[in-house]
Backbone as a ProteinNet text record, in pm:
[ID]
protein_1_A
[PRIMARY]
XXXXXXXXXXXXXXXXXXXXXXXXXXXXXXXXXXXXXXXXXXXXXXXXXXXXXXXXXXXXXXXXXXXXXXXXXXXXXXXXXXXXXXXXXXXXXXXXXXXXXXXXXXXXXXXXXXXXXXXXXXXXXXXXXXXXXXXXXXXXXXXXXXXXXXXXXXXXXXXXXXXXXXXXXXXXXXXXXXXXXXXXXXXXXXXXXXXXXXXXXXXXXXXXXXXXXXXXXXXXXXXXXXXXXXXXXXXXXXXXXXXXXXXXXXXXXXXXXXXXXXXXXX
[TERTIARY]
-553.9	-501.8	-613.4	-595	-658.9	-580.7	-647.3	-632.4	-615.5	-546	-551.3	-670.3	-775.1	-925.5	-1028.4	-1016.1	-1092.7	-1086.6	-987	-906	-948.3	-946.9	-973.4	-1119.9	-1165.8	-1338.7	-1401.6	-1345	-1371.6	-1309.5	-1198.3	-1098.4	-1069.6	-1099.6	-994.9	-990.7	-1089.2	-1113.7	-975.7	-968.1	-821.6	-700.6	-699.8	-574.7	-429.9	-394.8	-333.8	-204.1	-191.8	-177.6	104.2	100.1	216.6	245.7	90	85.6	86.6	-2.4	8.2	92.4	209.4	319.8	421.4	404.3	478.8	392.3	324.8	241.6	314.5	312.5	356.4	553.1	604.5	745.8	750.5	713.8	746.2	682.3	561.2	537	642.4	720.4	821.6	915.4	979.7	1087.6	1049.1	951.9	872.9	915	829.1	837.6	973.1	1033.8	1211.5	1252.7	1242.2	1355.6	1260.3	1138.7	1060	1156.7	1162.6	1186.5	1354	1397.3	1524.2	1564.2	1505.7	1531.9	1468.4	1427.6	1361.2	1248.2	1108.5	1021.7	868.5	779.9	708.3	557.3	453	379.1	227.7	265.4	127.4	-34.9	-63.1	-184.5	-171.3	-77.1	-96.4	-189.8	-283.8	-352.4	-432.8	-543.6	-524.1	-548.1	-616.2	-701.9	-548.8	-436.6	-349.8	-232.6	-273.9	-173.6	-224.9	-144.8	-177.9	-166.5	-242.3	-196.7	-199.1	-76.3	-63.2	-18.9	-43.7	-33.8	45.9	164.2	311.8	293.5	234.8	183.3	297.8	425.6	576	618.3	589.4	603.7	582.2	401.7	271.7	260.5	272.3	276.4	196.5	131.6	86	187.8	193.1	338.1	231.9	228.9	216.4	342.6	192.5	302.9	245	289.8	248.7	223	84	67	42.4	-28	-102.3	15.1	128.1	212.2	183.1	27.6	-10.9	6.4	41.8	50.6	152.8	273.1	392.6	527.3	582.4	683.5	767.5	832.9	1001	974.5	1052.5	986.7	997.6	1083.6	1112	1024.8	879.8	841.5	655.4	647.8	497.7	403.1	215.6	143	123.4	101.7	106.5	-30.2	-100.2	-273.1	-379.4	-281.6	-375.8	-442.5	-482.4	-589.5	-494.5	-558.3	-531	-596.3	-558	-580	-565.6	-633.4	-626.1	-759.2	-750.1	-840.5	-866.6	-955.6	-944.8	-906	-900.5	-893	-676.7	-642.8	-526	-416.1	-453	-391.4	-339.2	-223.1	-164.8	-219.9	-239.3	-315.6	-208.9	-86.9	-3.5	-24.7	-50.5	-137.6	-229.3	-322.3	-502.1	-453.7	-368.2	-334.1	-225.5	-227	-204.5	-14.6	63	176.6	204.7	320.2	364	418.6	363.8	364.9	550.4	583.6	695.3	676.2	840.3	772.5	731.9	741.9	676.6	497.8	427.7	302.1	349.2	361.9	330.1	376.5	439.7	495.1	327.9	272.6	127.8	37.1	36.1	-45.7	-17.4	101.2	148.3	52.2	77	32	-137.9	-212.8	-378.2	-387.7	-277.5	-319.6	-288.8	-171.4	-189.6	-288.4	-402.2	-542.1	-581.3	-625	-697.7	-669.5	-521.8	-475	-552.4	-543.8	-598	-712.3	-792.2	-940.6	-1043.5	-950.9	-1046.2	-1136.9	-1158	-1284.8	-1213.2	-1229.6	-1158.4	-1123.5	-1095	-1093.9	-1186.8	-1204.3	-1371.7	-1478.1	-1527.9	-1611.6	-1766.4	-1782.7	-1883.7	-1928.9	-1775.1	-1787.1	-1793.2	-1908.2	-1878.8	-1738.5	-1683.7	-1544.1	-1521.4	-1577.1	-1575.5	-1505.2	-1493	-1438.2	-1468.2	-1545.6	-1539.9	-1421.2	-1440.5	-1347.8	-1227.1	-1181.1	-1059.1	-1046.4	-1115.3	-1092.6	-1066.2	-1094.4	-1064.1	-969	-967.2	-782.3	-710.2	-695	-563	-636.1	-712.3	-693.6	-658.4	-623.9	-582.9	-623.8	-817.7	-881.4	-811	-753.3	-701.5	-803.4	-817.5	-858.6	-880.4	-964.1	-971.7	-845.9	-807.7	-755.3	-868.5	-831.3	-924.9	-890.4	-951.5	-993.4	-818.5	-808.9	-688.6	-549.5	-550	-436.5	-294.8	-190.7	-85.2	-43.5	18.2	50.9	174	279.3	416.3	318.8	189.2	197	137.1	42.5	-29	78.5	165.5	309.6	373.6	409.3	418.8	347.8	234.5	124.3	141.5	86.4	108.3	219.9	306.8	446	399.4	385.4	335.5	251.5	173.3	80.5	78.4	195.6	223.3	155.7	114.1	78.4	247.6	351.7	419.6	522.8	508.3	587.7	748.1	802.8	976.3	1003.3	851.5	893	805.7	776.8	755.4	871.3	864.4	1017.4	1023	1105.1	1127.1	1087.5	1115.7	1053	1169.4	1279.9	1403.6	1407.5	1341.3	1352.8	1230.6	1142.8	970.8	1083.8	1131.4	1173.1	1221.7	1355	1455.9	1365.9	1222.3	1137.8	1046.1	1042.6	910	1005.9	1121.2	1208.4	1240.6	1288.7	1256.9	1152.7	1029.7	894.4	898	933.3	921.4	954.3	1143.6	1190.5	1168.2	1114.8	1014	959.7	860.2	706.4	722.2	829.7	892.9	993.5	1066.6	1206.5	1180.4	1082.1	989.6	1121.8	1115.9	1158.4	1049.8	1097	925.4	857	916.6	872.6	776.2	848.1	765.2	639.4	714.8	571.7	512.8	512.8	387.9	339.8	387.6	272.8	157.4	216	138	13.1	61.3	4.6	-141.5	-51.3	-212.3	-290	-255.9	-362	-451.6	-357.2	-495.7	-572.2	-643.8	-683.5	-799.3	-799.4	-924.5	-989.8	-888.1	-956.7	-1080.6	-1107.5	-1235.9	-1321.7	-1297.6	-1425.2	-1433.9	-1377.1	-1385.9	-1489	-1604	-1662	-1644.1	-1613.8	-1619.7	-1718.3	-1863.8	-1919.2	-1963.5	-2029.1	-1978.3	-2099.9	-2192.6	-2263.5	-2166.6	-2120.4	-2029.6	-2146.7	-2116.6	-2151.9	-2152.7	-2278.3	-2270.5	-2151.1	-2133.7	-2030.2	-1897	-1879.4	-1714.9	-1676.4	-1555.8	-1543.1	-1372.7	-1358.8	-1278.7	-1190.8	-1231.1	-1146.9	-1060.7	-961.6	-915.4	-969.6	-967.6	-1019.8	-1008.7	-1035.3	-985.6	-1067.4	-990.6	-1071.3	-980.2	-996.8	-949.7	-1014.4	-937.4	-1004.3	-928.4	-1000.7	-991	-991.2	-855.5	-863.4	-907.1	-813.8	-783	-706.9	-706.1	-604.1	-466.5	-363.7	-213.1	-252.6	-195	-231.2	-139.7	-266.1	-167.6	-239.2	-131.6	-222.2	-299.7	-376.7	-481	-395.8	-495.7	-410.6	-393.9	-467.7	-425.4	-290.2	-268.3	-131.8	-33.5	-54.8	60.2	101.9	13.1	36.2	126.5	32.7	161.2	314.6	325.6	439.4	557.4	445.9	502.1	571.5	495.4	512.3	671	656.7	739.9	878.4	890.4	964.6	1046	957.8	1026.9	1032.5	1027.8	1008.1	1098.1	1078.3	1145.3	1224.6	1283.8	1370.3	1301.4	1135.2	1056.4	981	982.9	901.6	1081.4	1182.9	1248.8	1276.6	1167.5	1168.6	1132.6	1090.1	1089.7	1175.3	1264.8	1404.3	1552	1550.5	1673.3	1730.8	1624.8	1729	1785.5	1929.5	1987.7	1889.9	1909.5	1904.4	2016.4	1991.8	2039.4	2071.7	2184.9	2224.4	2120.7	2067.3	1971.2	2003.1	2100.7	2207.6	2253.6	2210.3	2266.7	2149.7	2006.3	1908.4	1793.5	1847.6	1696.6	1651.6	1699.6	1687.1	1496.9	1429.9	1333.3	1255.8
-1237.3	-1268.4	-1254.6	-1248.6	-1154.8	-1110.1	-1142.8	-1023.9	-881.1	-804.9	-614.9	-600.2	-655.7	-615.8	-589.4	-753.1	-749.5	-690.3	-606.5	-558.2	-408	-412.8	-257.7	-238.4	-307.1	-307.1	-286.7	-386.5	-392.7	-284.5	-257.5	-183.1	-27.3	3.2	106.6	222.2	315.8	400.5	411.5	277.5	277.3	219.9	240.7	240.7	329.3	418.6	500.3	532.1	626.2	623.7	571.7	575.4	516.6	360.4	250.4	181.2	130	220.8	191.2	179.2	329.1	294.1	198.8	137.9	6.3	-76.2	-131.5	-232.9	-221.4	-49	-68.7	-121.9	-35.6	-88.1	-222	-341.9	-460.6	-538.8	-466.2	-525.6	-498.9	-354.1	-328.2	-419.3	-486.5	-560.6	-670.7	-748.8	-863.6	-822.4	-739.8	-750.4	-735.8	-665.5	-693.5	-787.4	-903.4	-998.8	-1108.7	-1079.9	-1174	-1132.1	-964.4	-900	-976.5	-997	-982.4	-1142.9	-1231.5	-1363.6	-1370.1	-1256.7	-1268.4	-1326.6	-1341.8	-1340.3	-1218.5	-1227.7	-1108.7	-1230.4	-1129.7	-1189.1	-1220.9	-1096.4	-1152.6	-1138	-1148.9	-1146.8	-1081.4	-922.3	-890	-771.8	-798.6	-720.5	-753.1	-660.8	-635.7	-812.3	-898.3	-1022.2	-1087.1	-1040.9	-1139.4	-1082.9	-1007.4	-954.9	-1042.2	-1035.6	-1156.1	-1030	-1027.2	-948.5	-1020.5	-1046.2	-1147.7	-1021.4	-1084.4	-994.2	-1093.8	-1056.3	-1090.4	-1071.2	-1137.5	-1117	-1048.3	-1143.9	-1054.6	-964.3	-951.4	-792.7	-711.7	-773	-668.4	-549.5	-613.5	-584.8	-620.2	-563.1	-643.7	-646.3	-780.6	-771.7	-818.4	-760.3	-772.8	-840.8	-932.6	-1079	-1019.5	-1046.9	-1136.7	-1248.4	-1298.9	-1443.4	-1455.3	-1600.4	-1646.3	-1628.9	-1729.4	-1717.7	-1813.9	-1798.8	-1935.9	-1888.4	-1768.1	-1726.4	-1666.4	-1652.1	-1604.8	-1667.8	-1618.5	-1691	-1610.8	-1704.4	-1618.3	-1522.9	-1416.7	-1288.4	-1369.2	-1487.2	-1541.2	-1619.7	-1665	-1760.5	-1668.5	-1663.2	-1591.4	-1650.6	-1640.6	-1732.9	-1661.2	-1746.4	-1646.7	-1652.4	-1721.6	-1681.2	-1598.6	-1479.9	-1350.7	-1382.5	-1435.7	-1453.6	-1364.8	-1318.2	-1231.6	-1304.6	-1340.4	-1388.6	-1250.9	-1187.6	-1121.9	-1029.9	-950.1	-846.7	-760	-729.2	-639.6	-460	-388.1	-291.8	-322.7	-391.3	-392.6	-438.2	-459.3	-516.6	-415	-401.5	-252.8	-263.9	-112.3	-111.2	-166.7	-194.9	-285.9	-387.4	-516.5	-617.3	-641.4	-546.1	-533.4	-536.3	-464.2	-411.6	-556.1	-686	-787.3	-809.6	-713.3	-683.5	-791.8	-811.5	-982	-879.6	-967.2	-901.6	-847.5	-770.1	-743.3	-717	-697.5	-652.6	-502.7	-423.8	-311.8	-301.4	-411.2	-469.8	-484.5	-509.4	-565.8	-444.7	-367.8	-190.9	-122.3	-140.3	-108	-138.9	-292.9	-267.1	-241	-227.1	-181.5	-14.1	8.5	160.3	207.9	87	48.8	34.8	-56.1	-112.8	22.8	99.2	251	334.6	329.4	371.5	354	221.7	77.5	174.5	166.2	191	343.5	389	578.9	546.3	508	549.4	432.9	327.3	184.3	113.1	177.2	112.7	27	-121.7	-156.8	-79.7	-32.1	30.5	-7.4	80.2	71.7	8.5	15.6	-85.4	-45	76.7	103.5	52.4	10.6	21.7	-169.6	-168.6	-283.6	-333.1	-452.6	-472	-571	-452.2	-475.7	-442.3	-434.9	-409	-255.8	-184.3	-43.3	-9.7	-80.6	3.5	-55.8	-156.3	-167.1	-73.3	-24.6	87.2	218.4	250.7	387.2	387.9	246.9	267.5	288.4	278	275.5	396.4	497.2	601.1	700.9	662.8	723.6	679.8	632.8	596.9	560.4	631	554.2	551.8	460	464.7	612.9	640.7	789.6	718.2	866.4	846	882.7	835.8	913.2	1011.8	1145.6	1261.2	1203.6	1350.6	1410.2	1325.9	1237.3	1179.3	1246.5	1265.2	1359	1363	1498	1460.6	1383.4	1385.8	1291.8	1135.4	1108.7	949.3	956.4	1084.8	1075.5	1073	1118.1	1138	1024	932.8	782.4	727.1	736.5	631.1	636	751.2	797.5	751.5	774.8	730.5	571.6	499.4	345.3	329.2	429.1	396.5	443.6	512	561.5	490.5	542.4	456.7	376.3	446.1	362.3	330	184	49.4	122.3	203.6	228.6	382	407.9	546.7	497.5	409.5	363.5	322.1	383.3	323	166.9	95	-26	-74.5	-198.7	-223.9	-153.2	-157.5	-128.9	4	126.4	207.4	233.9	189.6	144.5	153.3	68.8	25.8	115.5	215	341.1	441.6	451	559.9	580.1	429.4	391.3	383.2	347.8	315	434.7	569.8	663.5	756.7	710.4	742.7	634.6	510.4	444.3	488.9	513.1	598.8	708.6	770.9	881.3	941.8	816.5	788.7	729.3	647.4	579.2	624.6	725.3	786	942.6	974.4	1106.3	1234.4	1169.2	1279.3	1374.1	1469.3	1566.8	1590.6	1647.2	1670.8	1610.1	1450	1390	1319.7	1285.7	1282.7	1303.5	1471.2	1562.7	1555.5	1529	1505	1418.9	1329.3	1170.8	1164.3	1241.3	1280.6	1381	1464.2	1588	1507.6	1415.2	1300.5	1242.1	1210.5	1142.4	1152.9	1310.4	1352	1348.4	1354.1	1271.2	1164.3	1049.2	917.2	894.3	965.4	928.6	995.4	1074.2	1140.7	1073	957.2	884	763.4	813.9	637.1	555.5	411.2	303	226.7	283.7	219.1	271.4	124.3	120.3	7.3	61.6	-26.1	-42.2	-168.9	-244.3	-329.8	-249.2	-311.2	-454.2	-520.5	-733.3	-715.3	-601.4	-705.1	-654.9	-561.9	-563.4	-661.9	-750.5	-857	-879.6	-950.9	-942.9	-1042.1	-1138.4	-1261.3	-1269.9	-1332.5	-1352.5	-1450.4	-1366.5	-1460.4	-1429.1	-1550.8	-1501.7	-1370.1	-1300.3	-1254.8	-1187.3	-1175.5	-1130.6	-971.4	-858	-701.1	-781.6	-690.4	-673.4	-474.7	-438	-334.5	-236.1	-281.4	-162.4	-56.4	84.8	185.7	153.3	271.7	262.3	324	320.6	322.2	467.4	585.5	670.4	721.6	825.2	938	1016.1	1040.6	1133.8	1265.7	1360.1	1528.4	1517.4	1467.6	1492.1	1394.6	1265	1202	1263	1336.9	1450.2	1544.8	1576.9	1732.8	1656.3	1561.4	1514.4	1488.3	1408.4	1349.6	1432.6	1601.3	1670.4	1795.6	1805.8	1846.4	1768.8	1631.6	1555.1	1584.2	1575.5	1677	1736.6	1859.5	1988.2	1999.7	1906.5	1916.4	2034.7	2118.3	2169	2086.8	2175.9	2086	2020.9	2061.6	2005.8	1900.8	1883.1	1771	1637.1	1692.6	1611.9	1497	1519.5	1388.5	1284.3	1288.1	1146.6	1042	1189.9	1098.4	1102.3	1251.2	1312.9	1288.3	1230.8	1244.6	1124.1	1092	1042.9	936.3	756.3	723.4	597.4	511.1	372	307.8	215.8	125.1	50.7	-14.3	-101.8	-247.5	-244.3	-378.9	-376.6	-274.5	-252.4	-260.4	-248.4	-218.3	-269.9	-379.8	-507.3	-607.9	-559.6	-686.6	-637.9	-673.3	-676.3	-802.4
1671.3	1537.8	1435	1322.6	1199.3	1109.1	1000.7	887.5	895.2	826.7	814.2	794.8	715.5	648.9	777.8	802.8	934	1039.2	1079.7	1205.9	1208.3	1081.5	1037.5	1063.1	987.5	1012.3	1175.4	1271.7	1367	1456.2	1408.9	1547.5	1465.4	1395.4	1314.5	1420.6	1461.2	1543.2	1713.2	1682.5	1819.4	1712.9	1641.6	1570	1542.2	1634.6	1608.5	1469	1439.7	1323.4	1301.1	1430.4	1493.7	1443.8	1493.8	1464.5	1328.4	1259.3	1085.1	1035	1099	1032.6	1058.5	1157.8	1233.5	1111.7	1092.6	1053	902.2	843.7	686.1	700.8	799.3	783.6	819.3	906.4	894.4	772.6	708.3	586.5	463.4	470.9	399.8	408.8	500.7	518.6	445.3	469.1	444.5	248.6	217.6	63.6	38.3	70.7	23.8	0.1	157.9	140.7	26.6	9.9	-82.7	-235.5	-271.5	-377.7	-386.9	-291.3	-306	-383.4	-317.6	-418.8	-499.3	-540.3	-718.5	-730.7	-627.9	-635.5	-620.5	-676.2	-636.1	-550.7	-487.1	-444.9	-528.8	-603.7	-744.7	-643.2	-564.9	-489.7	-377.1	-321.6	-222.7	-192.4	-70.2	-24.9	126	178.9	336.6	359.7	282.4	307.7	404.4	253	276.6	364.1	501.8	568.6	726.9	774.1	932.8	1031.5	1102.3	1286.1	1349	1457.5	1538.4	1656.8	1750.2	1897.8	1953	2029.8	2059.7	2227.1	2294.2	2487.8	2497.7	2489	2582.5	2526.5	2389.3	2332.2	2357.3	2368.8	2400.8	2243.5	2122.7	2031	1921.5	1816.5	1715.6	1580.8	1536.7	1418.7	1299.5	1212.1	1048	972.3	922	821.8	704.6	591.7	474.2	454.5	406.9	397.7	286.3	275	120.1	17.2	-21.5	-120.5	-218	-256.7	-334.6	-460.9	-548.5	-637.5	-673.2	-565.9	-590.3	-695	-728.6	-829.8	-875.3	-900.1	-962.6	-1063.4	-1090.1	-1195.8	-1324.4	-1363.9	-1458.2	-1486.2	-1415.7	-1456.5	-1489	-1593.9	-1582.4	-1634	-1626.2	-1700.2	-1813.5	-1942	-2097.7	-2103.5	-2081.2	-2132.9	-2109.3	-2056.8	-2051	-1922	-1815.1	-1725.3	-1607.9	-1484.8	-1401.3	-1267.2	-1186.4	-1082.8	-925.9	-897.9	-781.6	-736.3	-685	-586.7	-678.3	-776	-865.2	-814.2	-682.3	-688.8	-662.4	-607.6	-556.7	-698.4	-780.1	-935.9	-991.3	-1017.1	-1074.8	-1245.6	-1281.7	-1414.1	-1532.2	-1535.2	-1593.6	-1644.1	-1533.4	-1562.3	-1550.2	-1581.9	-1585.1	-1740.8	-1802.7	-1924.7	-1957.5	-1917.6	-1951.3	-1991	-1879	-1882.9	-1756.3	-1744.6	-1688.1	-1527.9	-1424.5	-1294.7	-1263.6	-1209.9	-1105.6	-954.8	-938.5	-794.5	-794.7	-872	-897.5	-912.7	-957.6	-910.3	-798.1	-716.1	-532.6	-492.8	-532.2	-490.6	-466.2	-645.6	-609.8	-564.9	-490.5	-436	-280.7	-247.6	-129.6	-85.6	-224.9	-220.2	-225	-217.6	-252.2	-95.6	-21.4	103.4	173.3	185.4	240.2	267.8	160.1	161.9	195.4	209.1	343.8	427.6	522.2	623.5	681.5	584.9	613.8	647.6	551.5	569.6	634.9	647.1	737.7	641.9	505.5	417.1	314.7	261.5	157.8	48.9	-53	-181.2	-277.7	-294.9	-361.4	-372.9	-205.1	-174.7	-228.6	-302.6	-362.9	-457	-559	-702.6	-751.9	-832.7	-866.6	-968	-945.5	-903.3	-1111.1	-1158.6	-1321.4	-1425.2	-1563.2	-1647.7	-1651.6	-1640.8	-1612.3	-1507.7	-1343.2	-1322.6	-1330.9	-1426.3	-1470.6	-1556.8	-1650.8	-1705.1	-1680.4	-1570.1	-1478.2	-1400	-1334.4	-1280.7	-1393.9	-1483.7	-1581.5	-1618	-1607.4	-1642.4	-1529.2	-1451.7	-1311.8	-1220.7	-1173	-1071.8	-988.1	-824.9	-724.7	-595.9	-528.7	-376.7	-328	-234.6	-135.6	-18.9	28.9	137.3	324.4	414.2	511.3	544	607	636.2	707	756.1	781.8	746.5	656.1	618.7	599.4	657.5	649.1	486.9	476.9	335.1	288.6	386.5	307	332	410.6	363.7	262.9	207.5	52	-41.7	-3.6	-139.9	-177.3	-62.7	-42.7	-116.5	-90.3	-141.2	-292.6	-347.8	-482	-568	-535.6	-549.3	-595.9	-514.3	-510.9	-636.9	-656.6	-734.6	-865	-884.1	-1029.6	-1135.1	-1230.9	-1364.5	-1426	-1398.3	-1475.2	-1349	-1416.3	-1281.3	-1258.5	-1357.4	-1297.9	-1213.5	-1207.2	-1153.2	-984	-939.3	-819	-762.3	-608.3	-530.8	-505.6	-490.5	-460.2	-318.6	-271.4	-160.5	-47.1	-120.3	-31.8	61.6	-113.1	-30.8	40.5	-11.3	116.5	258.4	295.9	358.4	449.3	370	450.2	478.7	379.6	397.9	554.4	564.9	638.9	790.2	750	902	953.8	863.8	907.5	1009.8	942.4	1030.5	1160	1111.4	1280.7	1370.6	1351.8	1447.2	1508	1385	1437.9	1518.1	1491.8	1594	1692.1	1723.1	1834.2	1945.3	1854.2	1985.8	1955.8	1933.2	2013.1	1887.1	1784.9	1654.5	1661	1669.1	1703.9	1581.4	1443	1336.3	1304.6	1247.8	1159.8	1259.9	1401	1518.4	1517.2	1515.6	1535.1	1419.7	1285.6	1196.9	1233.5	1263.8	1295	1395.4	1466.3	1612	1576.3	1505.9	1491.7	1407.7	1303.5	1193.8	1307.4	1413.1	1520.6	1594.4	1589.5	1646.8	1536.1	1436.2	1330.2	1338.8	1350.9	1389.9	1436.7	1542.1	1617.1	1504	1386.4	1357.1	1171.1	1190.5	1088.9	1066	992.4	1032.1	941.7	981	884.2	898.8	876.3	838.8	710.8	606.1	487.7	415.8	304.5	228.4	138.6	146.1	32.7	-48.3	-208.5	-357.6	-338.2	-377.3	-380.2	-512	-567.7	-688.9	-650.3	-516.8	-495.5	-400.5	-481.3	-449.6	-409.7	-260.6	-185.1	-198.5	-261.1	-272.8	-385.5	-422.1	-507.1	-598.1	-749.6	-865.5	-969.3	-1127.9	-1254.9	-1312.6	-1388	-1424.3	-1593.8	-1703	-1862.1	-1870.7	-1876.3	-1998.7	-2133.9	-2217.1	-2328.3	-2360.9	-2468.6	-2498.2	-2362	-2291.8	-2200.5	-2202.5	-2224.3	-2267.9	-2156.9	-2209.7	-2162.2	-1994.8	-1937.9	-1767.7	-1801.8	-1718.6	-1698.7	-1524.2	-1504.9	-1375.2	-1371.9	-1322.7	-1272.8	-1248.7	-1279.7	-1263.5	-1088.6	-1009.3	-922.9	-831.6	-887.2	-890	-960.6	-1035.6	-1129.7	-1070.2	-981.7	-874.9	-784.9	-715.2	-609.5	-639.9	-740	-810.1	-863.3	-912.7	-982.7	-862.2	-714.2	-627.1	-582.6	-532.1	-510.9	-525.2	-667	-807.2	-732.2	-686.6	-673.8	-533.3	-453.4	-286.6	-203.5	-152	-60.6	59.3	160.6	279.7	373.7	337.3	488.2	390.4	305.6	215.2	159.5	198.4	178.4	283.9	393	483.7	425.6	303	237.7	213.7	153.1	88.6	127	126.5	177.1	300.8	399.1	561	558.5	636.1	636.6	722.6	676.1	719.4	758.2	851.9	872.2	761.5	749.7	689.7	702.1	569.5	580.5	634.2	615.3	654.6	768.9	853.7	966.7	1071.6	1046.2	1111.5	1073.7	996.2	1000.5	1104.8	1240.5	1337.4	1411.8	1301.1	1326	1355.2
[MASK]
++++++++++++++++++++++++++++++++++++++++++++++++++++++++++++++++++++++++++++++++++++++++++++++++++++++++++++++++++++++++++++++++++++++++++++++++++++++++++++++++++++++++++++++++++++++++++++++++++++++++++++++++++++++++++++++++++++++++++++++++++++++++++++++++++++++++++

């Protein structure tokens, strides 16, 4: 048992990339049924994800924890202060706009990066009013070396500069259950994507001089005169790619999936 952060640090290299996506779809479910009674989580990221290993499973299951900052969308704080992980904070409310669950969409889409590349997000950069200023001008996370591209399209998606053109947790959800099945009942396509990504793994290192000022914990922190949050040319390509997807890039959206109501017995 552990944190995503820590797990990663220590284990990433046997992580197969099957598992990730197990790890993001039960975190998908998790943010739904949170989204669904009209709360968001306001502080999510890897600190605040649990791995618990299940003996009779023989499984590891991803929680969401830490709901010390969560609250109804109706209830918000007015005095400008920002309480979270500065790289995982969507540039919205860096830009002092009142959280949704479209914030916790992004940082769903910060922790994806985690997931790829094993290194926190921007563990270089000191964790300041500069680079609050560069996320909202696009600045996103790297992904790791051979990262497939529908999970970069995903991710992106998540991380849009503007909160209504990010998918919901729901369809997180039909997207990601898709790939489970996938990766699980031997769908060869989107498999073999998954499969050839892991043959990188081993040639990924996480090791990592992390900046004394990038800072992991949650805490206050006020910008002032931060510009309008937009994308990076290269989130525009993806997005704008997205757009125009062909039939083999429509495994995102287009394949039929499960009733969501029919196939949550997770």
């Amino acid at each position: 048992m552990g944190n995503l952060r820590s797990i990663l640090s220590k284990d990433f290299n046997n992580i197969l990339w099957k598992d990730k996506i197990t790890s993001l779809f039960k975190l998908s479910f998790d943010l739904d049924k949170l989204h669904n009674i009209g709360f968001c989580h306001r502080d999510f990221h890897s600190g605040n994800i649990l791995q618990i290993y299940h003996k009779d499973l023989r499984v590891n299951t991803s929680y969401i924890s830490d709901f010390g900052l969560s609250g109804p969308l109706n209830k918000q704080k007015s005095d400008g202060k920002i309480c979270g992980v500065l790289p995982y904070v969507a540039p919205e409310v860096l830009n002092k706009e009142p959280y949704t669950t479209s914030s916790d969409i992004y940082s769903f889409g910060v922790i994806m990066t985690e997931l790829s590349s094993g290194k926190p997000p921007f563990h270089k950069r000191k964790h300041d009013a500069i680079l609050a200023l560069e996320i909202c001008n696009g600045l996103r996370p790297e992904f790791g070396k051979g990262t497939p591209e529908i999970y970069k399209k995903l991710a992106y998606r998540c991380m849009d500069a503007i909160p209504d053109q990010r998918p919901t947790a729901n369809e997180l959800f039909d997207i990601l259950q898709v790939w489970y099945l996938s990766c699980t009942n031997n769908e060869e396509e989107i498999k073999a994507i998954f499969e050839e990504a892991d043959k990188e793994i081993p040639n990924i290192s996480t090791t990592y001089e992390k900046n004394p000022d990038a800072v992991y914990t949650s805490r206050l922190f006020t910008f002032s005169n931060l510009p309008k949050p937009i994308n990076s040319p290269i989130i525009t390509s993806y997005l704008n790619e997205e757009e125009n997807k062909d039939c083999q890039d429509s495994q995102l959206l287009d394949l039929e999936v499960p009733s969501s109501s029919q196939s949550r017995g997770i």
